Coordinates of C-alpha atoms in Angstrom, one line a residue:
X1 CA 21.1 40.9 37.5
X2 CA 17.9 39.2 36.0
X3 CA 17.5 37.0 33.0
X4 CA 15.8 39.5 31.4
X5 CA 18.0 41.7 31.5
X6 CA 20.8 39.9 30.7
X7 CA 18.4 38.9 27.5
X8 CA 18.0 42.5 26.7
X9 CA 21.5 43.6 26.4
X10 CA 22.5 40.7 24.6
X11 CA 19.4 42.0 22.3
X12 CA 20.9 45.1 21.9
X13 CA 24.1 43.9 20.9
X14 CA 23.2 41.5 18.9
X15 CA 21.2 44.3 17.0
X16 CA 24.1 46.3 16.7
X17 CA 25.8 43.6 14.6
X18 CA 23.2 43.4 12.6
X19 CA 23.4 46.4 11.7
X20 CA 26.7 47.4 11.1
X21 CA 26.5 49.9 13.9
X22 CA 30.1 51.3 15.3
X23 CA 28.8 53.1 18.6
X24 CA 26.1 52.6 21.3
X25 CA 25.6 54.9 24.0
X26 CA 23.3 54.5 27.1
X27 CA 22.3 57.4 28.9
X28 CA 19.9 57.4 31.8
X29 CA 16.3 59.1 30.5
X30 CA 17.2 58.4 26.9
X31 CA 16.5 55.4 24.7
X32 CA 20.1 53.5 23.7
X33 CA 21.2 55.1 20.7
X34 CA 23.5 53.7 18.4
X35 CA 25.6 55.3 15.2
X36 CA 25.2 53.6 12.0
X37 CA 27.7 55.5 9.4
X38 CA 27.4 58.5 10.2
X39 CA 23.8 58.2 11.8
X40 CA 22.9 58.5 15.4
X41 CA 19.9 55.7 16.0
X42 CA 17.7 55.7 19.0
X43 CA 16.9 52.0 19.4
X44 CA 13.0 53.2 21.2
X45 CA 11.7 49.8 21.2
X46 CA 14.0 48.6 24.2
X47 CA 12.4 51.7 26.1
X48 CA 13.9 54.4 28.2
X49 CA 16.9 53.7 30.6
X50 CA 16.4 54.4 33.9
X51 CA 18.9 53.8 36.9
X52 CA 18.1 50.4 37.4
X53 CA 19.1 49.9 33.6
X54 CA 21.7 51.6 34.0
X55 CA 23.2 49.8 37.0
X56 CA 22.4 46.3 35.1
X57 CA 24.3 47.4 32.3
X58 CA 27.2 48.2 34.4
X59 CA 27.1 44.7 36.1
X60 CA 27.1 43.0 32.7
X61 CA 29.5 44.6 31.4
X62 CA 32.0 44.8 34.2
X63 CA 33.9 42.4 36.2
X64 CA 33.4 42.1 39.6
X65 CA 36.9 43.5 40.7
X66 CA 36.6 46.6 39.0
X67 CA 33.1 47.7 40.6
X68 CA 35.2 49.5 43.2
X69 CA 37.5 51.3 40.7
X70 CA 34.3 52.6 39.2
X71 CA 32.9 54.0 42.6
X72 CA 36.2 55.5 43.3
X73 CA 37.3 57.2 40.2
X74 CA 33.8 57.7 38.2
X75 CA 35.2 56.4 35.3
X76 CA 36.5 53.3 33.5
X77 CA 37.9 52.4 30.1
X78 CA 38.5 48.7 28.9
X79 CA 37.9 46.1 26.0
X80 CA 35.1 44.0 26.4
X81 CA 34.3 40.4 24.4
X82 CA 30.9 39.9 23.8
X83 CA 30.8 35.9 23.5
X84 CA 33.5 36.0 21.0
X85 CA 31.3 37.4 18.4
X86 CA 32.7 40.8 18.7
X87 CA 34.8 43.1 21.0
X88 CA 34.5 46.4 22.1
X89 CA 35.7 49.1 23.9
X90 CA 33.6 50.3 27.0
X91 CA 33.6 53.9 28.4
X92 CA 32.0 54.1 32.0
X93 CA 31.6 57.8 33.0
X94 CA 29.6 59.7 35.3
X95 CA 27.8 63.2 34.3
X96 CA 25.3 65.0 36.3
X97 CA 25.7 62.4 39.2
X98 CA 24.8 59.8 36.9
X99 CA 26.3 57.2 35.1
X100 CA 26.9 56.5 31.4
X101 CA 28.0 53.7 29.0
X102 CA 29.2 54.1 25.4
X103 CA 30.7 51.2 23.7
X104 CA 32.8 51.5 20.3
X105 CA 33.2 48.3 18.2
X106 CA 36.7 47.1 17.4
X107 CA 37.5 45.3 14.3
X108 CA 39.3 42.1 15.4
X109 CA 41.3 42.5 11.7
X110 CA 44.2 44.9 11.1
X111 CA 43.8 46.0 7.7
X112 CA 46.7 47.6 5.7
X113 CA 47.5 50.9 4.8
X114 CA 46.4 50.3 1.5
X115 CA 42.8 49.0 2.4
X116 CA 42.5 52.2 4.8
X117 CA 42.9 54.0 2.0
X118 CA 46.0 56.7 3.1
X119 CA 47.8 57.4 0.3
X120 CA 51.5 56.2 -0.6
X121 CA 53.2 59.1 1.4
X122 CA 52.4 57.2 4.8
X123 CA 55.4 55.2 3.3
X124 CA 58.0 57.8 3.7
X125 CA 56.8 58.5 6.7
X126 CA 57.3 55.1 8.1
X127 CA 60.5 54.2 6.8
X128 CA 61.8 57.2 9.3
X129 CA 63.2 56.2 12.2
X130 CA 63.4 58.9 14.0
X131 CA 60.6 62.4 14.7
X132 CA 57.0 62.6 15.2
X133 CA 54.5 61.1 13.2
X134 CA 50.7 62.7 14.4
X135 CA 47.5 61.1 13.6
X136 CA 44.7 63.3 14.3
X137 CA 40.8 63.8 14.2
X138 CA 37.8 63.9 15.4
X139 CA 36.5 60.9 17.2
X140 CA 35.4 58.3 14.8
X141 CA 38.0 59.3 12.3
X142 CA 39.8 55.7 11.9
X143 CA 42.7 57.3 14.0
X144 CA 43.2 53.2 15.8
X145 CA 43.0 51.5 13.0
X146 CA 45.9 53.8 11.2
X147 CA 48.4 53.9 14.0
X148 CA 47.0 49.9 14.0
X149 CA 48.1 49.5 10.3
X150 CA 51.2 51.5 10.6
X151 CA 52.4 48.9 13.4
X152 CA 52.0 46.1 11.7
X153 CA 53.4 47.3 8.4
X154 CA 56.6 48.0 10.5
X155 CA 56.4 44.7 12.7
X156 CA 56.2 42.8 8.9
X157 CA 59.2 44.5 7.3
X158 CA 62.1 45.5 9.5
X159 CA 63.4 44.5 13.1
X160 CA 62.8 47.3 15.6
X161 CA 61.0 47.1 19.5
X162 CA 58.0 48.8 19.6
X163 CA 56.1 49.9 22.2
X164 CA 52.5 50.8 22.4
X165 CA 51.3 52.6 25.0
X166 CA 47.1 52.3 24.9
X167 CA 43.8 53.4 27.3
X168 CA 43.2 50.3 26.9
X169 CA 44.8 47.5 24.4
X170 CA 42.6 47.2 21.3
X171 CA 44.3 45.1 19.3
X172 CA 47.1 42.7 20.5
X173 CA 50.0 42.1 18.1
X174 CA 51.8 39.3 17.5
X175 CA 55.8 40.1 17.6
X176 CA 57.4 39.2 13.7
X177 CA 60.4 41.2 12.4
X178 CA 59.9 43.9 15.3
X179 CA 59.4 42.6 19.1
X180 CA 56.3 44.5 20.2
X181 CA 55.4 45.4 23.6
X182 CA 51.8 46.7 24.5
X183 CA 51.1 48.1 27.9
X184 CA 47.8 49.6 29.1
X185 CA 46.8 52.7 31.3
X186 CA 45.4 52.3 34.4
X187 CA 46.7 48.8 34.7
X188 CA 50.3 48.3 33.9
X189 CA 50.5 52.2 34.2
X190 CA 49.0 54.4 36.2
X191 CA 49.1 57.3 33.6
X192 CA 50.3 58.3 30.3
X193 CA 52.9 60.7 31.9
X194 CA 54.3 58.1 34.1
X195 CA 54.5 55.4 31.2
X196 CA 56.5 58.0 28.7
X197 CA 58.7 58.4 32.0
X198 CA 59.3 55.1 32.3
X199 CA 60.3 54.0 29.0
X200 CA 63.0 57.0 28.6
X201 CA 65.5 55.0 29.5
X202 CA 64.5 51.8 28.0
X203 CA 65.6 50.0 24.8
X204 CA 62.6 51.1 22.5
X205 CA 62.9 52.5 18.9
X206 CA 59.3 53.3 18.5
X207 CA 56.8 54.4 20.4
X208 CA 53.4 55.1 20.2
X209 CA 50.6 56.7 22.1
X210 CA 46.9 56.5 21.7
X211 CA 46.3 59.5 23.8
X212 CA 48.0 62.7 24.8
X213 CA 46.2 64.1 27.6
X214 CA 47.8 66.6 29.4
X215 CA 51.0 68.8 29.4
X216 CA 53.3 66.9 31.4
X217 CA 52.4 64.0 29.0
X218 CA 52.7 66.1 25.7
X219 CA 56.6 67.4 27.6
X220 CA 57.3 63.8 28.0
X221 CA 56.1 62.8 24.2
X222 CA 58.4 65.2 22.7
X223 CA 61.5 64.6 24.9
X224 CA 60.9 60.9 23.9
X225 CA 61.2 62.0 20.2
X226 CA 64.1 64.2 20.5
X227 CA 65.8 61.8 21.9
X228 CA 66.2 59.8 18.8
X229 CA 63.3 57.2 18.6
X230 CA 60.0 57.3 16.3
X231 CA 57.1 58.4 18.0
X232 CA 53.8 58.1 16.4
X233 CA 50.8 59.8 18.2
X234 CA 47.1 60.0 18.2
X235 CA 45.7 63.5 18.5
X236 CA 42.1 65.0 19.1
X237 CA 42.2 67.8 16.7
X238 CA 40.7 68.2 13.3
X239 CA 43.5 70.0 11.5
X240 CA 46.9 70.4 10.9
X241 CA 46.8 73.8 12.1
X242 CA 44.4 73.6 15.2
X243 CA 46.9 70.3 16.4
X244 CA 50.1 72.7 16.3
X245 CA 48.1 75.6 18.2
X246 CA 46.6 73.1 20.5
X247 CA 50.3 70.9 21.4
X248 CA 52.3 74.4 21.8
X249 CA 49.6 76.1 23.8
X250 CA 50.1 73.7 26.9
X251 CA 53.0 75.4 27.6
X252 CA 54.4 79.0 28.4
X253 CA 57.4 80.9 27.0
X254 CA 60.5 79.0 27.4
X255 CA 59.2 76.1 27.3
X256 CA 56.8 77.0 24.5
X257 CA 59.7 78.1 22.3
X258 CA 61.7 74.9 23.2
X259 CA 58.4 72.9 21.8
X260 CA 58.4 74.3 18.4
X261 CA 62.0 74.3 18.0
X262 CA 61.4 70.6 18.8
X263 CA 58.8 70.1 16.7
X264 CA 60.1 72.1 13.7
X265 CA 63.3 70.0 13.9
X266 CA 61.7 66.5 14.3
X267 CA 58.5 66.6 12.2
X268 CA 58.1 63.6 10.1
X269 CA 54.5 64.4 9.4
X270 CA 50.9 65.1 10.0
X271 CA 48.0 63.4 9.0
X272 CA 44.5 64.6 9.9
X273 CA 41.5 62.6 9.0
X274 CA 37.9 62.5 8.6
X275 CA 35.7 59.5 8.0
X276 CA 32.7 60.5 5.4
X277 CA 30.2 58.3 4.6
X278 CA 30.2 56.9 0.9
X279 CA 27.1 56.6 -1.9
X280 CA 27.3 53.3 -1.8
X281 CA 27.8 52.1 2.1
X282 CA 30.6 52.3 4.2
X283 CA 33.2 54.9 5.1
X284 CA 35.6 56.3 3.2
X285 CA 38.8 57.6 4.5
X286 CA 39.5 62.0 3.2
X287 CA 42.9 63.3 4.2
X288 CA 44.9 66.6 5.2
X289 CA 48.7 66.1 5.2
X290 CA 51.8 67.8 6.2
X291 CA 54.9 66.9 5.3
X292 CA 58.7 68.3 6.7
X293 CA 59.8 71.2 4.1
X294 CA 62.6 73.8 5.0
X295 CA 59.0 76.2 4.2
X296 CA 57.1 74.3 6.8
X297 CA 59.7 73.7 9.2
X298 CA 60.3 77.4 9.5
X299 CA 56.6 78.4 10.0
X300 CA 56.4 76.0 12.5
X301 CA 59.6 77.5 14.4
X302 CA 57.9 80.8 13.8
X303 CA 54.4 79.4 15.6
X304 CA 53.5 81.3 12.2
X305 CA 50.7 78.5 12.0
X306 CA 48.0 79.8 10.4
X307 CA 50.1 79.9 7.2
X308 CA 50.3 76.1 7.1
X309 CA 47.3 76.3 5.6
X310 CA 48.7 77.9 2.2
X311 CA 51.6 75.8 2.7
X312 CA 49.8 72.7 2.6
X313 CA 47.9 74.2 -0.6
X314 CA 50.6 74.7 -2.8
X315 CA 53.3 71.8 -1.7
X316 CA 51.6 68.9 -3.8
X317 CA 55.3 67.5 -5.3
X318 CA 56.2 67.1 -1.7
X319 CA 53.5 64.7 -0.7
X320 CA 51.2 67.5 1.0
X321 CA 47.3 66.6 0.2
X322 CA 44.8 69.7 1.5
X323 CA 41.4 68.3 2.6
X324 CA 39.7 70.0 0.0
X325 CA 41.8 68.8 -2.6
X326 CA 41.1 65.0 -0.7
X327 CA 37.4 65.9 -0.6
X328 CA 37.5 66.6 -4.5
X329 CA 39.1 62.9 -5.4
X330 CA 36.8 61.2 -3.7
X331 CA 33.9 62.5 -5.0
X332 CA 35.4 62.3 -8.9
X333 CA 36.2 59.1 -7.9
X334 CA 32.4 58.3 -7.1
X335 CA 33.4 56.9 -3.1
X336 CA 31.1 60.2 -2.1
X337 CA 28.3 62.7 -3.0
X338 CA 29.2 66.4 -3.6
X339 CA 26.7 67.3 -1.2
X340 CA 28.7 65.2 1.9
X341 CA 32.0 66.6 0.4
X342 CA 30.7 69.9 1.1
X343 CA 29.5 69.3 4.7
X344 CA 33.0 68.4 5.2
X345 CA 35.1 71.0 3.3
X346 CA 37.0 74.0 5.4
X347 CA 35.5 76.7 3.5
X348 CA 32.2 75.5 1.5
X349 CA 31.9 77.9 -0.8
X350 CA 35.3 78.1 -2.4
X351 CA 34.9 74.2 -2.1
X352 CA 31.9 74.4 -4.3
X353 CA 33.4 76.8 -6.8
X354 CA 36.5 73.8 -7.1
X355 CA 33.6 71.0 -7.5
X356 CA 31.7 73.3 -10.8
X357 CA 35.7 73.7 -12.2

């Protein structure tokens, strides 16, 4: 790999500090783009990337040892340090025969639940010690960084082992009240399946999983929970009703009846959430929230889903917070513009009749 290359991702990098971007993505034939709030960026003054790019990106970013691993499996997932300025987490993956970078910056500071800005029912939900906690969303959403927060606030207040299993580590703990153990896919496990296995019959109270990717993993995850411990799980969908229709469609009758039964029983809560960019800079944090109520236990039993929704609505006394209703504090509180609230809103236009209320 050249100097000048070397120069020029350290360029881009350093660029991406400056300013304040959260993603960059290199794609062969494309310029490097990179996301500022919510803004994709193309950064055309470093030029196009072309295979040669690409394969000196690759080097720089990955360790000799692992070249192999890339060749063989077409993808790769790890944390990188960038001169101890700043770390990210690196995504190698091949499409159309080529391959592809996309790096996501990780904030070397746990924040609190507090400076997240989830509101005080994530309280109740952590002080359970036992069910399934889901944080879901779109990419982007701050899903880390919650789970991240909800750790810590745990590790700082009682005694309980914890483990974290992550694809890969982000941010390493330091043990306090709780012992905390973190172990990564693909390198102290082969999958996420085989590390839920694994820890079934270990001494852990909580456990929590960045990613559920299949069935078998999902089967595991909730056999994990029903078997007495807190498990707190990140999830790829963008509401509370589309992350119940999602889990229980990986599996078929039986099984599928089992699931709800499971989750109906156990449900400590569900918090969905979406990052929106605010007037004055920054991202701020909207919510939709589902809490465990004889009403919603019993729809979710049902797989009577769709009526969450209404549910959700009208069960404000019991912690519940609608996205819309989220949406709508955030913009009386100034944090956003009526005009991104709508963008963002499940139905815009009864949205817009709440905002002119």
């Amino acid at each position: 790999m050249s100097t000048t290359e070397t120069l020029t991702i350290n360029r881009i990098l350093n660029t991406v500090a400056e300013r304040k971007a959260t993603d960059i993505h290199f794609v062969i034939g494309n310029y490097p783009y990179v996301r500022v709030k919510d803004q994709l960026l193309p950064l055309a003054e470093e030029g196009l990337i072309n295979p040669q790019t690409m394969e000196a990106i690759i080097n720089f970013f990955v360790a000799e040892d692992k070249k192999e691993f890339i060749k063989e499996r077409k993808e790769l997932k790890f944390v990188y340090d960038w001169l101890g300025k700043a770390r990210f987490r690196v995504h190698i993956f091949q499409q159309k025969g080529f391959f592809s970078v996309s790096l996501k910056l990780i904030s070397n500071e746990i924040k609190t639940l507090a400076e997240l800005g989830l509101p005080k029912i994530i309280n109740n939900f952590i002080q359970q010690t036992k069910g399934f906690l889901f944080i879901s969303g779109p990419y982007n959403s701050g899903r880390s960084a919650t789970v991240a927060a909800i750790i810590q606030h745990i590790n700082q207040t009682r005694a309980e082992h914890i483990l974290y299993l992550e694809e890969p580590i982000e941010q390493l703990f330091v043990s306090h009240k709780s012992i905390i153990e973190q172990r990564e896919v693909g390198l102290d496990v082969s999958s996420f399946a085989e590390g839920l296995e694994s820890i079934k019959d270990e001494d852990v109270d909580i456990v929590a999983v960045s990613r559920v990717p299949a069935a078998k993993s999902l089967e595991a995850l909730l056999e994990l929970g029903n078997s007495g411990r807190l498990v707190i799980a990140i999830l790829d969908y963008d509401s509370v009703t589309s992350a119940f229709n999602g889990m229980v469609s990986e599996f078929a009758n039986e099984k599928a009846t089992w699931a709800k039964n499971v989750l109906a029983e156990l449900l400590v809560g569900v918090i969905v959430q979406k990052l929106i960019p605010k007037v004055s800079g920054g991202m701020a944090l909207a919510v939709e929230i589902l809490t465990q109520t004889p009403s919603s236990q019993a729809l979710i039993k049902e797989g009577r889903f769709a009526q969450l929704d209404s549910i959700i609505q009208t069960s404000r006394a019991e912690g519940m917070i609608s996205l819309e209703r989220s949406l709508l504090e955030l913009v009386h509180q100034g944090e956003i513009s009526a005009e991104e609230a709508v963008k963002h809103a499940k139905n815009s236009k009864v949205f817009k009749e709440a905002l002119n209320k």
